[in-house]
Amino acid sequence: MRVYEAIVQGLEDVGVTAAFGGAGENAAGMMIALKNSASVRGVISRHEQAASFMACGYAMYTNKLGVCFATAGPGAFNLFSGLAVALSDSYPVLAVSGFANLDWRGKGSLNETSGLARTPDSQAMFAATTKKSVLLDDISKTADVLEDLIHTAFEGRPGPVHLHVPENLAHPDVKVPNWRKIGLKVAPVTPDPKRVAEVTDVLKAALAKGKKVLVLAGFGAIRAGAGPELKTFVERFQTPFATTQDGKGIVSEHHPLAVGVFCDSGHASAWKAFLAADVVLCVGNALNQHATFNYKAGLFDGKTLIHLNIAEGEIDKAYKADYAIVGDAKLSMAALNAAMAGAKPSPAPFAAKSCDEEMTQHLVHLTGKIHPGQMAQAISRLLPKDAIVLADAGAHLTWMAYYLRLDETQLFRKAGEFGPMAGHTNGAIGLRAAIPDRPIVVCCGDGCYNLAGFELMTAVQYGLPVIWVIFDDAEFKLIKLFQLETFHESGLVEFTNPDWAAYAKACGADGVRVESLNDFEAAFSAALKSGRPTVIDAHITRLALPHYAPSPEGIIGEIVEKLKERVGLE
Ligand SMILES: Cc1ncc(C[n+]2csc(CCOP(=O)(O)OP(=O)(O)O)c2C)c(N)n1
Ligand SMILES: [Mg+2]
């Protein structure tokens, strides 16, 4: 068995069904092994960066390994963005890339990345962007190395791993002498019963004293599938719950206890509930910049912070937790629910206002084009029960996070902490390969689509249909807003777009240009019905301002804070 045949066999052993990559001499053996695989589908993207995003999309909501591959040197370097996403957003992803012939190391051969002879050091670069990167220097170690890497990808907080396969080991006549089946046995991160008992005592005492408990759920809770356990908790103890943008829908946003999104561009109802809370139970939430109003000083002052996260490293990172549980969110919430059996809700109910009114408010809109907030509301109304919505990086994301109203059977993911444009525009194609039977909608900015929308051809070629809704405002809106706020002028943020509908049709997909909400609704409904790859080029107004402010008091509050800072007031 050749080295790449062995690697693909290993992927089959652990249940991988698709691998995304780019062509190249060093990747040639991988491409052939994939062509011959009965269960792993090879998808060659137009650009390797998209392949790395697709691997992330593949792993996003499944507990499956995302796989991307590329040739040595330039192809491999195009994988970094996706690996950075997998690192920051905790996706189990394996990248396999070529490496120049080890026998020629130091001579500056084509694609050499040994760090010698004026070549970049890809071992250092991949090591810096993954949990672990290995250069396979002995073919008899292939099974051991691959198994160890895959385990590392899943262990604890999931993340990316990388394998360098040197050219001299990838020749057709070089064989793995000792191949064996790869096994995947990853122990779940179970919570320490002592810590669960401690948190139980704190919560019971707080509820008995009539203290207000708020749950704040993040993507970790979604990834772990902790929705049912969270719902049991909030309903039993009648505690309101807020979410981060990525935690949206963990329990239905139609639920009377839902107070909405807690973060920049979040809901006032969530902020007010937070202000009133005595105890905040954070579940699967890393308390990062946009979920803490730029790490607002004293955010948890006067409150008891209970932090539940899969990794010890996240606890006390930005805010000192009073109590913590390290564990998988589902297992930890189940353990907490069991330990809380018999506990009673607070005698003084925490009557927080739900997010319902803010999400469904009527938006005043006077110009001819589509109001992006109204479009987000329309998507909420038309979205099938099992749909998945991804947003990309930009102002469009803030409209979606605020106005998309999700049921607990639906999913929403924003561009994550690394936050590359086009990460989800193309990651969605990988997600489609992993989840073939749920509608997938990407709400992307036109800047994002311009950056990498040519992967539409990959989606068409491989039959991986997604609906792309382009928020077409012919500008980098988020950057424009930042410039105006910070520099009081803007520059180089506007651009021209092609006729995306015509482009989509030229690629073999469906394409529609819409300029009114009615036309959007018709196009969106038709795309959901057709199941075909579809680009909806939605011409949105530039005049609507997204609900975005790093101040929890909202846009006006932020202006007041800035003015106070300027004149030196407390
Ligand atoms: C690869 C990459 N380059 C640059 C950025 C910085 N960036 C974040 S949002 C944004 C604007 C995106 O424009 P568009 O897709 O049109 O979205 P809009 O803000 O207009 O909704 C830019 C340039 C980034 N996140 N990723
Ligand atoms: Mg734009």
XYZ file of C-alpha atoms and ligand atoms in Angstrom:
597
model
C 0.000 0.000 0.000
C 1.325 3.436 -0.975
C 1.532 6.193 1.588
C -1.484 8.138 0.310
C -3.491 4.940 -0.126
C -2.741 4.228 3.519
C -3.789 7.727 4.565
C -7.084 7.492 2.664
C -7.657 4.022 4.132
C -7.116 5.588 7.568
C -9.701 8.258 6.773
C -12.144 5.537 5.735
C -11.474 3.733 9.027
C -12.540 6.774 11.056
C -15.660 7.464 8.977
C -14.542 10.403 6.838
C -16.698 10.733 3.713
C -15.104 13.702 1.894
C -11.682 15.337 1.606
C -11.142 18.773 0.069
C -7.953 19.852 -1.622
C -5.928 21.224 -4.467
C -4.003 19.543 -7.248
C -0.235 19.242 -7.436
C 2.649 16.859 -7.997
C 2.984 16.171 -4.301
C -0.763 15.760 -3.946
C -1.024 13.540 -7.058
C -0.937 10.283 -5.079
C -3.605 11.583 -2.698
C -5.841 12.513 -5.638
C -5.514 9.028 -7.123
C -6.081 7.329 -3.767
C -9.240 9.406 -3.308
C -10.456 8.582 -6.804
C -10.152 4.899 -5.892
C -11.762 5.192 -2.473
C -15.205 3.658 -2.089
C -16.219 5.919 0.774
C -14.129 9.094 0.827
C -15.077 11.558 -1.861
C -12.292 13.751 -3.232
C -13.314 17.348 -3.926
C -10.816 19.545 -5.774
C -11.571 23.176 -5.040
C -10.606 26.062 -7.295
C -8.340 27.481 -4.561
C -6.782 25.522 -1.691
C -7.878 28.176 0.820
C -11.468 27.252 0.014
C -10.597 23.591 0.583
C -9.392 24.450 4.073
C -12.644 26.343 4.742
C -14.630 23.396 3.365
C -12.845 21.081 5.804
C -13.960 23.422 8.606
C -17.518 23.452 7.260
C -17.475 19.649 7.106
C -16.498 19.442 10.781
C -18.629 22.391 11.961
C -21.747 20.616 13.180
C -20.754 16.971 12.875
C -18.339 15.112 15.022
C -16.504 14.103 11.886
C -12.924 14.876 10.941
C -12.624 17.638 8.323
C -9.855 16.881 5.854
C -7.998 19.157 3.464
C -4.895 18.533 1.410
C -2.536 20.354 -0.901
C 0.698 20.051 -2.730
C 3.998 21.174 -1.165
C 4.953 24.831 -0.926
C 2.408 27.279 -2.379
C -0.526 24.852 -2.280
C 0.185 24.001 1.349
C 0.499 27.662 2.283
C -2.998 28.320 0.960
C -4.356 26.068 3.729
C -3.373 28.329 6.599
C -6.557 30.392 6.785
C -8.757 27.364 7.267
C -6.391 25.874 9.829
C -6.471 29.139 11.754
C -10.283 28.967 11.706
C -10.165 25.363 12.951
C -7.788 26.450 15.714
C -9.863 29.405 16.893
C -13.272 27.812 16.342
C -12.338 24.329 17.628
C -12.957 22.127 14.610
C -11.255 18.731 14.317
C -9.458 19.139 10.992
C -6.574 17.218 9.430
C -4.476 18.915 6.749
C -2.171 16.779 4.634
C 0.394 18.533 2.529
C 3.399 17.567 0.475
C 6.975 18.399 1.342
C 9.926 18.498 -1.046
C 12.189 15.457 -1.358
C 14.082 14.998 1.916
C 17.146 13.799 0.026
C 17.402 17.254 -1.572
C 16.818 19.219 1.610
C 18.858 22.404 1.712
C 19.413 22.659 -2.037
C 16.480 24.971 -2.720
C 14.462 22.568 -4.872
C 11.065 23.481 -6.314
C 8.489 23.933 -3.521
C 11.108 23.310 -0.819
C 9.971 24.629 2.570
C 12.681 23.233 4.841
C 13.732 26.629 6.130
C 17.131 26.107 4.513
C 18.586 27.770 1.388
C 16.269 30.811 1.414
C 13.158 28.639 1.710
C 10.356 29.221 4.236
C 10.086 26.874 7.191
C 6.749 25.141 6.778
C 7.285 22.885 9.792
C 7.450 25.931 12.035
C 4.531 27.552 10.206
C 2.209 24.550 10.465
C 3.278 23.903 14.047
C 2.257 27.480 14.846
C -1.185 27.093 13.262
C -2.234 23.660 14.532
C -2.392 21.591 17.708
C 0.273 19.350 16.211
C 2.184 19.087 12.937
C 4.340 16.095 11.982
C 6.798 15.523 9.156
C 6.537 11.875 8.160
C 10.187 10.871 7.815
C 9.782 7.103 8.142
C 7.090 5.371 6.085
C 6.732 2.547 8.592
C 5.357 5.105 11.080
C 2.434 6.111 8.817
C -0.320 4.344 10.792
C 0.992 5.427 14.195
C 1.478 9.051 13.142
C -1.920 9.305 11.432
C -3.734 7.722 14.367
C -2.008 10.004 16.851
C -2.787 13.104 14.773
C -6.462 12.217 14.409
C -6.718 11.630 18.163
C -5.050 14.958 18.820
C -7.597 16.680 16.554
C -10.482 15.351 18.686
C -8.958 15.320 22.154
C -10.049 17.938 24.702
C -10.876 21.101 22.776
C -10.964 19.935 19.129
C -8.649 21.617 16.649
C -6.488 21.236 13.542
C -3.540 18.896 13.010
C -1.190 18.624 10.068
C 0.874 15.997 8.292
C 3.776 16.708 5.923
C 4.347 13.884 3.442
C 7.730 14.211 1.715
C 7.971 13.630 -2.002
C 10.402 10.739 -1.643
C 7.840 8.762 0.399
C 5.034 9.434 -2.095
C 6.544 7.653 -5.116
C 4.312 4.860 -6.463
C 6.884 2.161 -5.721
C 7.433 3.161 -2.088
C 5.177 1.053 0.110
C 3.976 1.200 3.714
C 5.300 -2.133 5.022
C 3.166 -2.429 8.140
C -0.238 -0.848 7.565
C -2.918 -1.535 10.149
C -6.458 -0.302 10.762
C -6.781 3.100 12.416
C -8.993 3.274 15.487
C -10.598 6.349 16.989
C -11.306 6.201 20.690
C -11.489 9.654 22.173
C -12.601 9.927 25.744
C -15.198 12.687 26.219
C -14.247 15.502 28.577
C -16.368 14.543 31.571
C -16.873 17.053 34.351
C -15.272 16.563 37.741
C -18.151 15.563 40.117
C -16.602 17.699 42.880
C -16.831 20.816 40.768
C -20.387 19.912 39.713
C -21.328 19.514 43.380
C -19.757 22.869 44.230
C -21.660 24.655 41.445
C -24.860 22.846 42.463
C -24.552 24.181 46.005
C -23.958 27.715 44.727
C -26.940 27.580 42.375
C -29.269 26.003 44.931
C -28.351 28.607 47.530
C -28.759 31.442 45.035
C -32.182 30.231 43.892
C -33.359 29.660 47.459
C -32.405 33.238 48.321
C -34.340 34.618 45.369
C -31.197 35.613 43.443
C -31.491 36.086 39.715
C -29.716 33.441 37.618
C -29.032 34.032 33.925
C -27.728 31.390 31.499
C -25.378 32.597 28.750
C -24.747 29.960 26.089
C -22.130 29.926 23.336
C -21.024 27.789 20.413
C -19.507 25.148 22.706
C -23.025 24.362 23.862
C -24.220 24.074 20.257
C -21.295 21.865 19.198
C -21.837 19.564 22.151
C -25.579 19.345 21.406
C -26.389 20.638 24.894
C -29.709 22.231 23.838
C -32.048 19.707 25.519
C -30.072 19.831 28.808
C -30.042 23.633 28.759
C -33.754 23.732 28.055
C -34.433 21.410 30.974
C -32.387 23.686 33.230
C -33.924 27.003 32.172
C -37.474 25.667 32.219
C -37.098 23.905 35.547
C -35.620 26.943 37.268
C -37.333 29.557 35.108
C -34.006 31.263 34.399
C -33.851 33.518 31.354
C -31.134 32.686 28.843
C -29.035 34.808 26.525
C -26.687 33.519 23.855
C -23.683 34.642 21.893
C -24.243 35.031 18.164
C -23.128 31.425 17.706
C -25.289 30.144 20.500
C -28.443 31.462 18.781
C -31.225 28.895 18.787
C -29.616 26.564 21.368
C -33.082 26.836 22.885
C -35.684 28.414 20.614
C -35.511 32.215 20.340
C -39.324 32.084 20.375
C -39.138 30.757 23.948
C -40.534 33.185 26.548
C -37.292 32.874 28.555
C -35.138 33.887 25.534
C -33.640 37.337 26.122
C -31.609 37.328 22.912
C -28.041 37.857 21.816
C -25.581 39.153 24.360
C -22.741 40.912 22.562
C -21.864 43.764 20.204
C -24.911 44.150 17.981
C -26.941 42.167 20.477
C -30.316 42.837 22.035
C -31.052 45.405 24.701
C -33.199 42.755 26.410
C -30.121 40.539 26.865
C -28.072 43.404 28.278
C -30.835 44.389 30.678
C -31.233 40.800 31.885
C -27.475 40.623 32.353
C -27.453 43.836 34.385
C -30.187 42.496 36.622
C -28.594 39.061 37.096
C -26.829 38.075 40.306
C -25.426 34.825 38.945
C -24.351 34.176 35.349
C -23.932 30.582 34.236
C -21.787 30.665 31.068
C -22.030 27.456 29.089
C -19.649 26.682 26.208
C -18.679 30.290 25.931
C -15.094 31.530 25.659
C -16.020 35.116 26.697
C -14.201 36.587 23.734
C -14.008 40.190 22.469
C -17.356 40.482 20.704
C -19.216 38.634 23.437
C -17.877 40.958 26.140
C -18.095 44.416 24.542
C -14.350 44.549 23.919
C -13.547 42.935 27.263
C -15.482 45.590 29.128
C -13.805 46.269 32.441
C -15.757 45.093 35.470
C -18.346 43.279 33.338
C -18.957 40.660 36.014
C -18.409 42.917 39.032
C -21.015 42.241 41.702
C -22.076 39.014 39.986
C -21.163 35.399 40.534
C -19.617 34.015 37.363
C -19.925 30.273 36.877
C -17.978 29.250 33.802
C -18.481 25.926 32.106
C -16.033 25.195 29.301
C -14.389 22.212 27.662
C -10.882 23.580 28.225
C -9.285 24.702 31.473
C -7.370 27.323 29.462
C -10.581 29.261 28.770
C -11.405 29.644 32.453
C -10.128 32.938 33.933
C -8.809 33.937 30.448
C -10.674 37.243 30.281
C -12.723 37.227 33.497
C -11.968 35.472 36.748
C -14.611 32.791 37.298
C -15.959 32.338 40.800
C -16.729 28.722 40.039
C -15.909 26.572 37.038
C -16.650 23.215 35.503
C -14.294 21.876 32.856
C -16.141 19.509 30.590
C -18.180 18.895 27.478
C -21.203 21.206 27.669
C -23.794 18.455 27.209
C -22.253 16.118 29.763
C -21.713 18.951 32.225
C -25.261 20.295 31.934
C -26.626 16.745 32.274
C -24.535 16.258 35.406
C -25.684 19.604 36.766
C -29.345 18.804 36.063
C -28.992 15.470 37.833
C -27.290 17.057 40.827
C -29.935 19.797 40.979
C -32.793 17.272 41.123
C -35.211 18.396 43.785
C -33.987 22.003 43.774
C -36.723 24.597 43.413
C -36.964 27.686 41.232
C -36.388 31.011 42.906
C -39.386 32.188 44.960
C -38.986 35.588 43.247
C -39.156 34.860 39.502
C -36.576 36.604 37.292
C -39.006 38.333 34.967
C -36.726 39.429 32.150
C -38.127 40.867 28.938
C -37.885 38.455 26.001
C -36.100 39.357 22.760
C -39.269 38.817 20.771
C -40.172 42.486 20.361
C -36.720 43.579 19.226
C -36.313 40.775 16.717
C -39.682 41.250 15.100
C -39.950 45.042 15.346
C -41.211 46.879 12.306
C -38.287 48.518 10.531
C -38.931 51.874 8.936
C -37.620 51.845 5.402
C -38.055 54.651 2.931
C -35.612 53.990 0.087
C -36.312 51.771 -2.883
C -33.831 48.993 -2.260
C -34.047 46.145 0.248
C -33.554 46.866 3.937
C -31.064 44.194 5.160
C -32.795 43.930 8.536
C -36.111 43.260 6.846
C -34.388 40.683 4.658
C -33.068 38.930 7.774
C -36.600 38.965 9.206
C -37.957 37.555 5.939
C -35.366 34.763 6.057
C -36.545 33.935 9.592
C -40.138 33.681 8.375
C -39.355 31.496 5.367
C -36.594 29.336 6.824
C -37.381 25.610 6.922
C -37.399 24.013 10.373
C -34.140 22.142 9.790
C -32.183 24.865 7.973
C -28.633 25.969 8.715
C -27.670 29.610 8.178
C -24.086 30.817 7.996
C -23.026 34.445 7.897
C -19.672 35.688 6.693
C -17.491 38.574 7.910
C -18.976 42.053 7.636
C -21.932 44.251 8.495
C -24.344 41.702 6.997
C -23.434 39.430 9.907
C -24.724 41.928 12.436
C -28.087 42.187 10.672
C -28.397 38.431 10.729
C -27.364 38.007 14.356
C -29.914 40.614 15.423
C -32.944 39.851 13.262
C -32.654 36.159 12.422
C -35.034 34.444 14.797
C -34.180 30.806 15.212
C -35.992 27.801 16.414
C -33.995 25.162 18.273
C -34.059 22.860 15.254
C -32.237 25.490 13.174
C -28.594 26.551 13.336
C -26.675 29.777 12.827
C -22.927 30.332 12.692
C -21.160 33.665 12.389
C -17.638 34.122 11.064
C -15.622 32.966 14.061
C -12.822 34.465 16.099
C -10.223 34.321 13.307
C -12.948 35.677 11.070
C -11.758 35.454 7.461
C -13.985 36.832 4.719
C -15.314 33.966 2.560
C -14.706 31.455 5.348
C -18.380 30.569 5.328
C -19.111 31.516 1.722
C -17.024 28.455 0.887
C -17.099 26.563 4.170
C -20.774 25.977 3.386
C -19.790 23.681 0.494
C -17.954 21.426 2.956
C -20.895 21.594 5.329
C -23.144 20.444 2.493
C -20.870 17.416 1.925
C -21.207 16.496 5.611
C -24.932 17.214 5.898
C -26.586 16.419 2.576
C -30.204 16.691 3.643
C -30.692 20.056 5.381
C -31.135 23.389 3.605
C -27.937 25.470 3.885
C -28.094 29.228 3.431
C -25.071 31.526 3.405
C -25.687 35.196 4.031
C -22.568 36.815 2.677
C -21.381 40.309 1.949
C -20.555 41.195 -1.626
C -16.945 41.804 -0.563
C -16.798 38.258 0.776
C -18.358 36.870 -2.369
C -15.936 38.824 -4.565
C -13.024 37.331 -2.653
C -13.827 33.708 -3.400
C -17.201 33.251 -5.085
C -15.604 31.279 -7.895
C -16.011 28.166 -5.728
C -19.571 28.181 -7.031
C -18.057 26.158 -9.873
C -16.854 23.555 -7.362
C -20.327 23.388 -5.799
C -21.878 22.860 -9.242
C -19.281 20.310 -10.385
C -19.611 18.152 -7.281
C -23.344 18.586 -6.784
C -23.047 20.359 -3.422
C -25.922 22.846 -3.529
C -26.039 25.840 -1.200
C -28.092 29.043 -1.327
C -25.915 32.149 -1.263
C -27.713 35.373 -0.402
C -25.360 38.199 -1.357
C -25.924 41.392 0.651
C -25.048 43.554 -2.339
C -24.248 47.128 -1.264
C -21.171 47.588 -3.494
C -19.060 48.447 -0.474
C -17.176 47.034 2.476
C -19.837 48.378 4.799
C -18.218 47.284 8.046
C -14.909 48.891 7.108
C -16.668 52.049 5.942
C -18.464 52.326 9.282
C -15.208 51.769 11.131
C -13.433 54.416 9.052
C -16.208 56.930 9.580
C -16.301 56.329 13.286
C -12.534 56.282 13.796
C -11.177 58.629 11.097
C -14.353 60.646 10.400
C -13.883 59.993 6.691
C -13.895 56.927 4.464
C -11.739 55.786 1.572
C -11.357 52.938 -0.928
C -14.324 51.043 0.422
C -16.612 51.161 -2.577
C -16.420 48.830 -5.554
C -18.414 47.611 -8.497
C -19.986 44.203 -8.726
C -20.633 42.111 -11.804
C -24.069 40.764 -12.601
C -23.922 37.935 -10.073
C -27.110 36.332 -11.367
C -25.627 36.090 -14.870
C -22.365 34.796 -13.391
C -24.225 32.111 -11.448
C -26.035 30.994 -14.579
C -22.749 30.900 -16.512
C -21.422 28.543 -13.812
C -24.408 26.217 -14.185
C -26.130 27.387 -11.010
C -29.339 29.381 -10.614
C -28.973 33.128 -10.244
C -31.525 35.818 -9.426
C -31.140 39.555 -8.941
C -33.655 41.073 -6.534
C -34.315 44.689 -5.591
C -37.428 44.431 -3.455
C -38.374 42.421 -0.409
C -41.220 40.763 -2.292
C -38.883 39.628 -5.053
C -36.406 38.397 -2.458
C -39.060 36.338 -0.710
C -40.130 34.787 -4.018
C -36.535 34.005 -5.033
C -35.640 32.598 -1.626
C -38.716 30.354 -1.527
C -37.980 29.106 -5.048
C -34.341 28.360 -4.161
C -35.417 26.404 -1.079
C -37.766 24.371 -3.244
C -35.368 23.737 -6.123
C -32.507 22.345 -4.027
C -30.133 23.706 -6.662
C -27.023 25.821 -6.053
C -28.432 29.328 -6.165
C -27.037 32.817 -5.910
C -29.529 35.492 -4.861
C -28.000 38.872 -5.575
C -29.960 41.050 -3.162
C -29.491 44.759 -3.758
C -29.677 46.267 -0.306
C -29.816 49.881 0.684
C -26.662 51.590 1.892
C -28.738 53.883 4.059
C -29.672 51.436 6.794
C -27.272 51.312 9.724
C -26.688 47.936 11.348
C -27.344 47.628 15.024
C -23.669 47.544 15.882
C -21.836 49.091 18.785
C -19.147 47.826 21.110
C -21.091 49.516 23.903
C -23.738 47.389 25.606
C -25.904 50.518 25.807
C -26.105 50.517 21.992
C -25.114 53.085 19.392
C -26.297 56.158 21.299
C -24.713 54.850 24.506
C -21.456 54.392 22.650
C -21.496 57.988 21.375
C -22.109 59.222 24.910
C -19.271 57.054 26.242
C -16.895 58.395 23.570
C -17.854 61.982 24.323
C -17.284 61.409 28.017
C -13.868 59.909 27.246
C -12.982 62.918 25.112
C -13.878 65.511 27.662
C -12.323 63.429 30.408
C -15.497 62.682 32.350
C -15.820 59.550 34.474
C -9.570 37.725 4.389
C -10.033 38.962 5.104
N -9.653 40.169 4.658
C -10.084 41.285 5.274
C -10.911 41.193 6.367
C -11.402 42.471 7.057
N -12.844 42.647 6.814
C -13.769 42.258 7.701
S -15.321 42.558 7.221
C -14.801 43.287 5.801
C -15.799 43.861 4.835
C -16.579 42.812 4.171
O -17.311 43.439 3.145
P -18.641 42.787 2.627
O -18.441 41.349 2.417
O -19.137 43.559 1.488
O -19.601 42.915 3.883
P -20.411 44.203 4.410
O -19.619 44.742 5.568
O -20.547 45.182 3.299
O -21.716 43.625 4.862
C -13.409 43.269 5.710
C -12.633 43.837 4.596
C -11.256 39.899 6.806
N -12.047 39.693 7.856
N -10.834 38.814 6.137
Mg -20.786 44.847 1.214
